[in-house]
PDB file of C-alpha atoms and ligand atoms in Angstrom:
ATOM      1  CA  MET A   1      90.949  34.135 -14.324  1.00  0.00           C
ATOM      2  CA  PRO A   2      93.698  36.351 -12.812  1.00  0.00           C
ATOM      3  CA  GLN A   3      94.710  39.433 -14.796  1.00  0.00           C
ATOM      4  CA  LYS A   4      98.175  38.845 -16.317  1.00  0.00           C
ATOM      5  CA  ILE A   5     100.540  41.759 -15.764  1.00  0.00           C
ATOM      6  CA  ILE A   6     104.197  42.706 -16.188  1.00  0.00           C
ATOM      7  CA  ILE A   7     105.460  45.374 -13.765  1.00  0.00           C
ATOM      8  CA  ASP A   8     108.194  47.579 -15.250  1.00  0.00           C
ATOM      9  CA  THR A   9     109.877  49.397 -12.411  1.00  0.00           C
ATOM     10  CA  ASP A  10     112.739  51.502 -10.999  1.00  0.00           C
ATOM     11  CA  PRO A  11     112.571  50.711  -7.251  1.00  0.00           C
ATOM     12  CA  GLY A  12     112.131  53.173  -5.451  1.00  0.00           C
ATOM     13  CA  GLN A  13     110.253  52.818  -2.171  1.00  0.00           C
ATOM     14  CA  ASP A  14     106.864  53.439  -3.785  1.00  0.00           C
ATOM     15  CA  ASP A  15     107.660  50.957  -6.537  1.00  0.00           C
ATOM     16  CA  ALA A  16     108.345  48.414  -3.792  1.00  0.00           C
ATOM     17  CA  VAL A  17     104.899  48.942  -2.275  1.00  0.00           C
ATOM     18  CA  ALA A  18     103.324  48.516  -5.719  1.00  0.00           C
ATOM     19  CA  ILE A  19     105.215  45.270  -6.349  1.00  0.00           C
ATOM     20  CA  LEU A  20     104.337  43.866  -2.907  1.00  0.00           C
ATOM     21  CA  THR A  21     100.658  44.774  -3.259  1.00  0.00           C
ATOM     22  CA  ALA A  22     100.513  43.083  -6.663  1.00  0.00           C
ATOM     23  CA  LEU A  23     102.239  39.939  -5.416  1.00  0.00           C
ATOM     24  CA  ALA A  24      99.791  39.750  -2.492  1.00  0.00           C
ATOM     25  CA  SER A  25      96.747  39.919  -4.790  1.00  0.00           C
ATOM     26  CA  PRO A  26      95.329  36.695  -6.273  1.00  0.00           C
ATOM     27  CA  GLU A  27      93.378  38.758  -8.807  1.00  0.00           C
ATOM     28  CA  LEU A  28      96.722  39.446 -10.507  1.00  0.00           C
ATOM     29  CA  GLN A  29      99.188  37.034 -12.136  1.00  0.00           C
ATOM     30  CA  VAL A  30     102.541  38.813 -12.222  1.00  0.00           C
ATOM     31  CA  LEU A  31     104.326  37.239 -15.198  1.00  0.00           C
ATOM     32  CA  GLY A  32     107.522  39.077 -14.375  1.00  0.00           C
ATOM     33  CA  ILE A  33     109.183  42.159 -12.997  1.00  0.00           C
ATOM     34  CA  THR A  34     111.340  44.174 -15.422  1.00  0.00           C
ATOM     35  CA  ALA A  35     113.804  46.691 -14.017  1.00  0.00           C
ATOM     36  CA  VAL A  36     114.663  49.957 -15.743  1.00  0.00           C
ATOM     37  CA  ALA A  37     117.051  52.814 -14.932  1.00  0.00           C
ATOM     38  CA  GLY A  38     115.268  55.697 -13.237  1.00  0.00           C
ATOM     39  CA  ASN A  39     115.216  56.575  -9.555  1.00  0.00           C
ATOM     40  CA  VAL A  40     118.694  55.057  -9.348  1.00  0.00           C
ATOM     41  CA  PRO A  41     120.876  53.340 -11.983  1.00  0.00           C
ATOM     42  CA  LEU A  42     119.848  49.951 -13.371  1.00  0.00           C
ATOM     43  CA  ALA A  43     122.565  48.165 -11.390  1.00  0.00           C
ATOM     44  CA  LEU A  44     120.598  49.157  -8.274  1.00  0.00           C
ATOM     45  CA  THR A  45     117.013  48.967  -9.545  1.00  0.00           C
ATOM     46  CA  GLN A  46     117.494  45.341 -10.601  1.00  0.00           C
ATOM     47  CA  VAL A  47     118.917  44.419  -7.180  1.00  0.00           C
ATOM     48  CA  ASN A  48     116.144  46.351  -5.430  1.00  0.00           C
ATOM     49  CA  ALA A  49     113.480  44.550  -7.450  1.00  0.00           C
ATOM     50  CA  ARG A  50     115.005  41.213  -6.453  1.00  0.00           C
ATOM     51  CA  LYS A  51     115.144  42.265  -2.771  1.00  0.00           C
ATOM     52  CA  VAL A  52     111.455  43.163  -2.846  1.00  0.00           C
ATOM     53  CA  VAL A  53     110.501  39.906  -4.551  1.00  0.00           C
ATOM     54  CA  GLU A  54     112.518  38.014  -1.912  1.00  0.00           C
ATOM     55  CA  LEU A  55     110.709  39.908   0.866  1.00  0.00           C
ATOM     56  CA  SER A  56     107.353  38.917  -0.641  1.00  0.00           C
ATOM     57  CA  GLY A  57     108.175  35.207  -0.617  1.00  0.00           C
ATOM     58  CA  VAL A  58     106.541  34.915  -4.048  1.00  0.00           C
ATOM     59  CA  ASP A  59     108.333  33.212  -6.947  1.00  0.00           C
ATOM     60  CA  VAL A  60     108.386  35.644  -9.869  1.00  0.00           C
ATOM     61  CA  PRO A  61     111.179  36.265 -12.413  1.00  0.00           C
ATOM     62  CA  VAL A  62     113.128  39.532 -12.396  1.00  0.00           C
ATOM     63  CA  TYR A  63     114.868  40.851 -15.521  1.00  0.00           C
ATOM     64  CA  ALA A  64     117.170  43.807 -16.070  1.00  0.00           C
ATOM     65  CA  GLY A  65     116.287  46.135 -18.921  1.00  0.00           C
ATOM     66  CA  CYS A  66     117.552  49.413 -20.318  1.00  0.00           C
ATOM     67  CA  ASP A  67     120.238  51.245 -18.385  1.00  0.00           C
ATOM     68  CA  ARG A  68     119.616  54.638 -19.987  1.00  0.00           C
ATOM     69  CA  PRO A  69     116.882  56.527 -21.831  1.00  0.00           C
ATOM     70  CA  LEU A  70     116.394  56.132 -25.588  1.00  0.00           C
ATOM     71  CA  ALA A  71     118.079  59.387 -26.540  1.00  0.00           C
ATOM     72  CA  ARG A  72     119.186  61.308 -23.461  1.00  0.00           C
ATOM     73  CA  PRO A  73     121.566  60.951 -20.518  1.00  0.00           C
ATOM     74  CA  LEU A  74     120.020  59.296 -17.448  1.00  0.00           C
ATOM     75  CA  VAL A  75     118.635  61.544 -14.716  1.00  0.00           C
ATOM     76  CA  THR A  76     118.234  59.853 -11.312  1.00  0.00           C
ATOM     77  CA  ALA A  77     116.484  60.796  -8.050  1.00  0.00           C
ATOM     78  CA  GLU A  78     118.726  59.822  -5.149  1.00  0.00           C
ATOM     79  CA  HIS A  79     117.633  63.068  -3.479  1.00  0.00           C
ATOM     80  CA  VAL A  80     114.205  61.467  -3.076  1.00  0.00           C
ATOM     81  CA  HIS A  81     114.925  57.761  -2.693  1.00  0.00           C
ATOM     82  CA  GLY A  82     118.406  57.781  -1.123  1.00  0.00           C
ATOM     83  CA  LYS A  83     121.621  56.467  -2.630  1.00  0.00           C
ATOM     84  CA  THR A  84     120.424  52.853  -2.707  1.00  0.00           C
ATOM     85  CA  GLY A  85     117.007  53.740  -4.053  1.00  0.00           C
ATOM     86  CA  LEU A  86     115.465  51.791  -1.154  1.00  0.00           C
ATOM     87  CA  ASP A  87     116.744  53.779   1.823  1.00  0.00           C
ATOM     88  CA  GLY A  88     114.707  53.498   5.000  1.00  0.00           C
ATOM     89  CA  THR A  89     114.723  49.721   5.402  1.00  0.00           C
ATOM     90  CA  ASP A  90     117.835  47.626   4.815  1.00  0.00           C
ATOM     91  CA  LEU A  91     117.218  44.257   3.195  1.00  0.00           C
ATOM     92  CA  PRO A  92     119.832  41.521   2.738  1.00  0.00           C
ATOM     93  CA  GLU A  93     121.501  40.966  -0.616  1.00  0.00           C
ATOM     94  CA  PRO A  94     118.942  38.931  -2.588  1.00  0.00           C
ATOM     95  CA  SER A  95     119.251  35.219  -3.265  1.00  0.00           C
ATOM     96  CA  VAL A  96     116.525  35.635  -5.889  1.00  0.00           C
ATOM     97  CA  PRO A  97     118.506  35.416  -9.136  1.00  0.00           C
ATOM     98  CA  LEU A  98     118.485  37.921 -11.950  1.00  0.00           C
ATOM     99  CA  GLN A  99     117.087  36.131 -14.979  1.00  0.00           C
ATOM    100  CA  ASP A 100     119.288  35.723 -18.036  1.00  0.00           C
ATOM    101  CA  GLY A 101     118.285  37.780 -21.001  1.00  0.00           C
ATOM    102  CA  HIS A 102     117.160  41.353 -21.432  1.00  0.00           C
ATOM    103  CA  ALA A 103     113.899  42.605 -19.948  1.00  0.00           C
ATOM    104  CA  VAL A 104     112.833  43.959 -23.334  1.00  0.00           C
ATOM    105  CA  ASP A 105     113.129  40.477 -24.843  1.00  0.00           C
ATOM    106  CA  PHE A 106     111.079  39.097 -21.919  1.00  0.00           C
ATOM    107  CA  ILE A 107     108.340  41.668 -22.591  1.00  0.00           C
ATOM    108  CA  ILE A 108     108.323  40.803 -26.305  1.00  0.00           C
ATOM    109  CA  ARG A 109     108.323  37.048 -25.631  1.00  0.00           C
ATOM    110  CA  SER A 110     105.528  37.308 -23.051  1.00  0.00           C
ATOM    111  CA  LEU A 111     103.280  39.304 -25.374  1.00  0.00           C
ATOM    112  CA  ARG A 112     103.860  36.806 -28.208  1.00  0.00           C
ATOM    113  CA  ASP A 113     103.394  33.721 -25.997  1.00  0.00           C
ATOM    114  CA  HIS A 114     100.152  34.781 -24.299  1.00  0.00           C
ATOM    115  CA  ASP A 115      96.880  35.308 -26.158  1.00  0.00           C
ATOM    116  CA  ALA A 116      96.517  38.756 -27.685  1.00  0.00           C
ATOM    117  CA  GLY A 117      94.723  41.195 -25.424  1.00  0.00           C
ATOM    118  CA  THR A 118      95.404  39.274 -22.214  1.00  0.00           C
ATOM    119  CA  VAL A 119      98.584  40.908 -20.871  1.00  0.00           C
ATOM    120  CA  THR A 120      98.580  44.329 -19.194  1.00  0.00           C
ATOM    121  CA  LEU A 121     101.805  46.308 -18.876  1.00  0.00           C
ATOM    122  CA  VAL A 122     102.244  48.263 -15.623  1.00  0.00           C
ATOM    123  CA  PRO A 123     105.168  50.668 -15.994  1.00  0.00           C
ATOM    124  CA  VAL A 124     105.937  52.688 -12.864  1.00  0.00           C
ATOM    125  CA  GLY A 125     109.260  54.184 -13.960  1.00  0.00           C
ATOM    126  CA  PRO A 126     110.580  55.778 -17.147  1.00  0.00           C
ATOM    127  CA  LEU A 127     109.019  54.159 -20.231  1.00  0.00           C
ATOM    128  CA  THR A 128     112.304  53.152 -21.868  1.00  0.00           C
ATOM    129  CA  ASN A 129     111.793  49.365 -21.724  1.00  0.00           C
ATOM    130  CA  ILE A 130     108.256  49.619 -23.092  1.00  0.00           C
ATOM    131  CA  ALA A 131     109.192  51.882 -25.987  1.00  0.00           C
ATOM    132  CA  GLU A 132     112.245  49.767 -26.809  1.00  0.00           C
ATOM    133  CA  ALA A 133     110.063  46.625 -26.904  1.00  0.00           C
ATOM    134  CA  PHE A 134     107.626  48.351 -29.297  1.00  0.00           C
ATOM    135  CA  ARG A 135     110.541  49.478 -31.508  1.00  0.00           C
ATOM    136  CA  ARG A 136     112.133  46.000 -31.635  1.00  0.00           C
ATOM    137  CA  ALA A 137     108.835  44.142 -32.151  1.00  0.00           C
ATOM    138  CA  PRO A 138     106.060  46.293 -33.607  1.00  0.00           C
ATOM    139  CA  ASP A 139     103.865  43.198 -33.846  1.00  0.00           C
ATOM    140  CA  ILE A 140     103.388  43.134 -30.063  1.00  0.00           C
ATOM    141  CA  VAL A 141     101.764  46.587 -29.866  1.00  0.00           C
ATOM    142  CA  ALA A 142      98.344  45.323 -30.952  1.00  0.00           C
ATOM    143  CA  ARG A 143      98.671  42.389 -28.537  1.00  0.00           C
ATOM    144  CA  VAL A 144      98.940  44.558 -25.404  1.00  0.00           C
ATOM    145  CA  GLN A 145      95.660  44.560 -23.453  1.00  0.00           C
ATOM    146  CA  GLN A 146      96.334  47.977 -21.876  1.00  0.00           C
ATOM    147  CA  ILE A 147      99.078  49.995 -20.226  1.00  0.00           C
ATOM    148  CA  VAL A 148      98.406  51.172 -16.673  1.00  0.00           C
ATOM    149  CA  LEU A 149     101.179  53.624 -15.868  1.00  0.00           C
ATOM    150  CA  MET A 150     102.249  56.016 -13.157  1.00  0.00           C
ATOM    151  CA  GLY A 151     103.480  59.196 -14.795  1.00  0.00           C
ATOM    152  CA  GLY A 152     102.726  62.695 -15.880  1.00  0.00           C
ATOM    153  CA  ALA A 153     100.940  65.617 -14.308  1.00  0.00           C
ATOM    154  CA  TYR A 154      98.612  68.386 -15.377  1.00  0.00           C
ATOM    155  CA  PHE A 155      96.870  70.472 -12.702  1.00  0.00           C
ATOM    156  CA  GLU A 156      99.544  69.329 -10.242  1.00  0.00           C
ATOM    157  CA  VAL A 157     102.383  70.429 -12.588  1.00  0.00           C
ATOM    158  CA  GLY A 158     105.852  68.856 -12.356  1.00  0.00           C
ATOM    159  CA  ASN A 159     107.934  67.369  -9.562  1.00  0.00           C
ATOM    160  CA  ILE A 160     111.349  67.173 -11.240  1.00  0.00           C
ATOM    161  CA  THR A 161     110.955  70.410 -13.255  1.00  0.00           C
ATOM    162  CA  PRO A 162     108.192  72.999 -12.950  1.00  0.00           C
ATOM    163  CA  ALA A 163     106.519  71.351 -15.969  1.00  0.00           C
ATOM    164  CA  ALA A 164     107.360  67.648 -15.898  1.00  0.00           C
ATOM    165  CA  GLU A 165     106.865  64.582 -13.708  1.00  0.00           C
ATOM    166  CA  PHE A 166     109.951  62.414 -13.172  1.00  0.00           C
ATOM    167  CA  ASN A 167     109.050  59.199 -15.081  1.00  0.00           C
ATOM    168  CA  ILE A 168     108.090  61.112 -18.206  1.00  0.00           C
ATOM    169  CA  PHE A 169     110.917  63.648 -17.878  1.00  0.00           C
ATOM    170  CA  VAL A 170     113.638  61.000 -17.720  1.00  0.00           C
ATOM    171  CA  ASP A 171     112.671  59.555 -21.106  1.00  0.00           C
ATOM    172  CA  PRO A 172     110.261  61.841 -22.974  1.00  0.00           C
ATOM    173  CA  GLU A 173     111.004  60.195 -26.336  1.00  0.00           C
ATOM    174  CA  ALA A 174     109.961  56.816 -24.921  1.00  0.00           C
ATOM    175  CA  ALA A 175     106.860  58.330 -23.378  1.00  0.00           C
ATOM    176  CA  ALA A 176     105.905  60.037 -26.644  1.00  0.00           C
ATOM    177  CA  GLU A 177     106.155  56.720 -28.517  1.00  0.00           C
ATOM    178  CA  VAL A 178     104.104  54.861 -25.899  1.00  0.00           C
ATOM    179  CA  PHE A 179     101.403  57.559 -25.777  1.00  0.00           C
ATOM    180  CA  ALA A 180     101.226  57.524 -29.603  1.00  0.00           C
ATOM    181  CA  SER A 181     101.195  53.712 -29.842  1.00  0.00           C
ATOM    182  CA  GLY A 182      97.429  53.324 -29.847  1.00  0.00           C
ATOM    183  CA  VAL A 183      97.541  50.940 -26.858  1.00  0.00           C
ATOM    184  CA  PRO A 184      94.713  51.740 -24.389  1.00  0.00           C
ATOM    185  CA  LEU A 185      96.296  53.845 -21.621  1.00  0.00           C
ATOM    186  CA  VAL A 186      95.329  54.346 -17.999  1.00  0.00           C
ATOM    187  CA  VAL A 187      97.408  57.180 -16.558  1.00  0.00           C
ATOM    188  CA  LEU A 188      97.915  57.781 -12.832  1.00  0.00           C
ATOM    189  CA  PRO A 189      99.537  61.212 -12.763  1.00  0.00           C
ATOM    190  CA  LEU A 190     100.680  63.354  -9.845  1.00  0.00           C
ATOM    191  CA  ASP A 191      97.188  64.877  -9.917  1.00  0.00           C
ATOM    192  CA  VAL A 192      95.916  61.719  -8.267  1.00  0.00           C
ATOM    193  CA  THR A 193      99.029  60.317  -6.591  1.00  0.00           C
ATOM    194  CA  HIS A 194      99.575  63.514  -4.607  1.00  0.00           C
ATOM    195  CA  LYS A 195      96.226  62.738  -2.980  1.00  0.00           C
ATOM    196  CA  ALA A 196      97.443  59.260  -2.009  1.00  0.00           C
ATOM    197  CA  LEU A 197      99.334  60.561   1.009  1.00  0.00           C
ATOM    198  CA  THR A 198     100.533  58.294   3.803  1.00  0.00           C
ATOM    199  CA  SER A 199      99.846  59.279   7.410  1.00  0.00           C
ATOM    200  CA  ALA A 200     101.640  58.713  10.695  1.00  0.00           C
ATOM    201  CA  ASP A 201      98.746  56.473  11.770  1.00  0.00           C
ATOM    202  CA  TRP A 202      99.025  54.372   8.641  1.00  0.00           C
ATOM    203  CA  ILE A 203     102.773  54.004   9.038  1.00  0.00           C
ATOM    204  CA  ALA A 204     102.264  53.031  12.688  1.00  0.00           C
ATOM    205  CA  THR A 205      99.730  50.377  11.600  1.00  0.00           C
ATOM    206  CA  LEU A 206     102.260  48.910   9.200  1.00  0.00           C
ATOM    207  CA  ARG A 207     105.087  49.074  11.740  1.00  0.00           C
ATOM    208  CA  ALA A 208     102.911  47.039  14.129  1.00  0.00           C
ATOM    209  CA  MET A 209     102.046  44.357  11.561  1.00  0.00           C
ATOM    210  CA  PRO A 210     103.063  40.841  12.736  1.00  0.00           C
ATOM    211  CA  ASN A 211     105.007  40.146   9.544  1.00  0.00           C
ATOM    212  CA  ARG A 212     108.231  41.396   7.955  1.00  0.00           C
ATOM    213  CA  THR A 213     106.511  43.225   5.117  1.00  0.00           C
ATOM    214  CA  GLY A 214     104.650  45.785   7.224  1.00  0.00           C
ATOM    215  CA  PRO A 215     107.677  47.110   9.132  1.00  0.00           C
ATOM    216  CA  ALA A 216     109.734  47.161   5.916  1.00  0.00           C
ATOM    217  CA  VAL A 217     107.122  49.306   4.159  1.00  0.00           C
ATOM    218  CA  ALA A 218     106.881  51.533   7.253  1.00  0.00           C
ATOM    219  CA  GLY A 219     110.627  52.162   7.116  1.00  0.00           C
ATOM    220  CA  TRP A 220     110.533  52.971   3.411  1.00  0.00           C
ATOM    221  CA  THR A 221     107.564  55.318   3.587  1.00  0.00           C
ATOM    222  CA  ASP A 222     108.976  57.032   6.662  1.00  0.00           C
ATOM    223  CA  PHE A 223     112.156  57.774   4.682  1.00  0.00           C
ATOM    224  CA  PHE A 224     110.388  58.611   1.430  1.00  0.00           C
ATOM    225  CA  GLU A 225     108.050  61.044   3.196  1.00  0.00           C
ATOM    226  CA  ARG A 226     110.706  63.592   4.195  1.00  0.00           C
ATOM    227  CA  PHE A 227     111.271  64.807   0.628  1.00  0.00           C
ATOM    228  CA  ASP A 228     107.650  65.666   0.008  1.00  0.00           C
ATOM    229  CA  THR A 229     106.947  67.110   3.433  1.00  0.00           C
ATOM    230  CA  GLU A 230     109.958  69.455   3.069  1.00  0.00           C
ATOM    231  CA  LYS A 231     109.045  70.389  -0.504  1.00  0.00           C
ATOM    232  CA  TYR A 232     105.267  70.610  -0.362  1.00  0.00           C
ATOM    233  CA  GLY A 233     104.750  71.101   3.344  1.00  0.00           C
ATOM    234  CA  SER A 234     102.390  68.155   3.109  1.00  0.00           C
ATOM    235  CA  SER A 235     102.070  65.655   5.907  1.00  0.00           C
ATOM    236  CA  GLY A 236     102.692  62.263   4.411  1.00  0.00           C
ATOM    237  CA  ALA A 237     104.380  60.765   1.363  1.00  0.00           C
ATOM    238  CA  PRO A 238     102.556  60.343  -1.940  1.00  0.00           C
ATOM    239  CA  LEU A 239     102.340  56.632  -2.748  1.00  0.00           C
ATOM    240  CA  HIS A 240     102.618  57.130  -6.483  1.00  0.00           C
ATOM    241  CA  ASP A 241     103.212  53.673  -7.940  1.00  0.00           C
ATOM    242  CA  PRO A 242     100.804  51.597  -5.797  1.00  0.00           C
ATOM    243  CA  CYS A 243      97.964  53.596  -7.379  1.00  0.00           C
ATOM    244  CA  THR A 244      98.455  51.565 -10.577  1.00  0.00           C
ATOM    245  CA  ILE A 245      97.916  48.264  -8.761  1.00  0.00           C
ATOM    246  CA  ALA A 246      95.039  49.681  -6.716  1.00  0.00           C
ATOM    247  CA  TRP A 247      93.353  50.789  -9.970  1.00  0.00           C
ATOM    248  CA  LEU A 248      93.647  47.270 -11.347  1.00  0.00           C
ATOM    249  CA  LEU A 249      92.168  45.825  -8.141  1.00  0.00           C
ATOM    250  CA  GLN A 250      89.481  48.439  -7.378  1.00  0.00           C
ATOM    251  CA  PRO A 251      89.093  50.940 -10.246  1.00  0.00           C
ATOM    252  CA  ASP A 252      86.051  52.523  -8.558  1.00  0.00           C
ATOM    253  CA  LEU A 253      88.404  54.050  -5.994  1.00  0.00           C
ATOM    254  CA  PHE A 254      89.503  56.467  -8.740  1.00  0.00           C
ATOM    255  CA  GLN A 255      87.851  59.143 -10.898  1.00  0.00           C
ATOM    256  CA  GLY A 256      89.096  60.764 -14.096  1.00  0.00           C
ATOM    257  CA  ARG A 257      88.185  61.185 -17.734  1.00  0.00           C
ATOM    258  CA  ARG A 258      89.260  59.928 -21.156  1.00  0.00           C
ATOM    259  CA  ILE A 259      91.215  62.691 -22.813  1.00  0.00           C
ATOM    260  CA  ASN A 260      94.052  63.350 -25.221  1.00  0.00           C
ATOM    261  CA  VAL A 261      97.507  63.393 -23.651  1.00  0.00           C
ATOM    262  CA  GLU A 262     100.590  64.279 -25.675  1.00  0.00           C
ATOM    263  CA  ILE A 263     104.220  64.440 -24.555  1.00  0.00           C
ATOM    264  CA  GLU A 264     106.394  67.499 -25.083  1.00  0.00           C
ATOM    265  CA  THR A 265     109.851  66.406 -26.281  1.00  0.00           C
ATOM    266  CA  GLU A 266     111.176  69.612 -27.885  1.00  0.00           C
ATOM    267  CA  GLY A 267     110.360  72.256 -25.278  1.00  0.00           C
ATOM    268  CA  GLY A 268     113.277  73.872 -23.487  1.00  0.00           C
ATOM    269  CA  LEU A 269     111.420  74.576 -20.260  1.00  0.00           C
ATOM    270  CA  THR A 270     108.609  72.086 -20.810  1.00  0.00           C
ATOM    271  CA  THR A 271     110.398  68.950 -21.973  1.00  0.00           C
ATOM    272  CA  GLY A 272     108.649  65.894 -20.499  1.00  0.00           C
ATOM    273  CA  MET A 273     105.385  67.708 -19.871  1.00  0.00           C
ATOM    274  CA  THR A 274     102.208  65.671 -20.315  1.00  0.00           C
ATOM    275  CA  VAL A 275     100.011  68.080 -22.287  1.00  0.00           C
ATOM    276  CA  ALA A 276      96.618  66.860 -21.079  1.00  0.00           C
ATOM    277  CA  ASP A 277      93.592  68.209 -22.949  1.00  0.00           C
ATOM    278  CA  TRP A 278      91.367  67.972 -19.846  1.00  0.00           C
ATOM    279  CA  TRP A 279      88.961  70.644 -21.137  1.00  0.00           C
ATOM    280  CA  GLY A 280      88.731  69.267 -24.677  1.00  0.00           C
ATOM    281  CA  VAL A 281      90.028  72.429 -26.354  1.00  0.00           C
ATOM    282  CA  THR A 282      91.629  70.500 -29.219  1.00  0.00           C
ATOM    283  CA  ASP A 283      90.285  67.939 -31.654  1.00  0.00           C
ATOM    284  CA  ARG A 284      93.089  65.534 -30.779  1.00  0.00           C
ATOM    285  CA  PRO A 285      91.575  62.091 -30.167  1.00  0.00           C
ATOM    286  CA  ALA A 286      91.357  60.752 -26.626  1.00  0.00           C
ATOM    287  CA  ASN A 287      94.147  58.236 -26.000  1.00  0.00           C
ATOM    288  CA  ALA A 288      94.139  57.908 -22.204  1.00  0.00           C
ATOM    289  CA  LEU A 289      92.001  57.545 -19.115  1.00  0.00           C
ATOM    290  CA  PHE A 290      93.626  60.338 -17.065  1.00  0.00           C
ATOM    291  CA  LEU A 291      92.846  59.938 -13.367  1.00  0.00           C
ATOM    292  CA  LYS A 292      92.481  62.897 -11.043  1.00  0.00           C
ATOM    293  CA  ASP A 293      90.825  61.795  -7.801  1.00  0.00           C
ATOM    294  CA  VAL A 294      91.036  58.864  -5.407  1.00  0.00           C
ATOM    295  CA  ASP A 295      89.167  57.656  -2.324  1.00  0.00           C
ATOM    296  CA  ARG A 296      92.239  57.936  -0.117  1.00  0.00           C
ATOM    297  CA  ASP A 297      90.854  55.999   2.823  1.00  0.00           C
ATOM    298  CA  GLY A 298      89.657  53.201   0.562  1.00  0.00           C
ATOM    299  CA  LEU A 299      93.051  53.073  -1.103  1.00  0.00           C
ATOM    300  CA  PHE A 300      94.957  52.756   2.172  1.00  0.00           C
ATOM    301  CA  ALA A 301      92.506  50.173   3.518  1.00  0.00           C
ATOM    302  CA  LEU A 302      93.208  48.094   0.405  1.00  0.00           C
ATOM    303  CA  LEU A 303      96.981  48.490   0.726  1.00  0.00           C
ATOM    304  CA  THR A 304      96.922  47.595   4.431  1.00  0.00           C
ATOM    305  CA  GLU A 305      94.791  44.489   3.857  1.00  0.00           C
ATOM    306  CA  ARG A 306      96.974  43.243   0.980  1.00  0.00           C
ATOM    307  CA  LEU A 307     100.327  43.955   2.632  1.00  0.00           C
ATOM    308  CA  GLY A 308      99.037  42.140   5.715  1.00  0.00           C
ATOM    309  CA  ARG A 309      98.722  38.967   3.635  1.00  0.00           C
ATOM    310  CA  LEU A 310     102.470  38.783   2.973  1.00  0.00           C
ATOM    311  CA  PRO A 311     105.154  37.164   5.192  1.00  0.00           C
TER     312      PRO A 311
HETATM  313  O1  LIG B 401     107.243  61.029 -10.046  1.00  0.00           O
HETATM  314  C1  LIG B 401     106.996  59.872  -9.285  1.00  0.00           C
HETATM  315  C2  LIG B 401     107.570  58.673  -9.967  1.00  0.00           C
HETATM  316  O2  LIG B 401     108.974  58.830 -10.082  1.00  0.00           O
HETATM  317  C3  LIG B 401     107.374  57.375  -9.158  1.00  0.00           C
HETATM  318  O3  LIG B 401     107.287  56.292 -10.041  1.00  0.00           O
HETATM  319  C4  LIG B 401     108.640  57.274  -8.357  1.00  0.00           C
HETATM  320  O4  LIG B 401     108.976  55.919  -8.038  1.00  0.00           O
HETATM  321  C5  LIG B 401     109.638  57.816  -9.338  1.00  0.00           C
HETATM  322  O5  LIG B 401     109.997  56.754 -10.220  1.00  0.00           O
HETATM  323 CA1  LIG B 402     108.839  54.388  -9.837  1.00  0.00          CA
END
């Protein structure tokens, strides 16, 4: 029985790779894609999500969600993703329609319509849509099977501030409510995604793929890479969001531990920090599987094989 998931996303080149990998994987049934404001404004993330779905050739509904965080002005990341949010490969305006209705209502409806404990939420952007769904319909919280999210950082520290990772920083109030919800959490923080670095060989493999998906991903990752190589001096771009899908498909590629993770919302310098009790120095109960290591070669072999299945 395929694992039912909803991908909540702010495309974003790495979001696009996560969406494509999920849509190429028969182990997963993507009930829908919900767009949220993050890397770029919602008006762009919803179009980008539709472009990626169109590229995949898979029929899956796309909804637009929240256009700003719960309680703060929106912070975007055009400096990383370009002004469109999907710079690096130009795709045509999508013919895939935007579904009527709000993404939050789709999340609520999906969790009520499917058996409790059978739908996994996969947020790979700010957690605004998820937190808003839990606020509007508290009954759905207990029905969520698990949340597998890209966000946070501990040993790796922040990427948008010295203390905070972007997805959590943009909407720390939403993140705090999701991390306190009691839903089983699997967290893919920068600690692990910064080890999921592309390489020139991998990009060349994708560029040579005899489909349209491979070259599109090569263009995106080529573009996306420049920010991190300039900033970190690393060779290769961290494929943050695809780590969530790879964990769902092959969890043994990853290592981490169940720990307590809390979100700082009041700190001046540390707002949006994921305070991860990796060493168990508090008696705060574990609420998350916090991943720290990945078999990089196994991850990229999986991504290559799945992306090769698409048109
Ligand atoms: O910090 C990395 C995260 O922020 C990724 O999800 C990327 O797409 C951006 O949203
Ligand atoms: Ca993202």
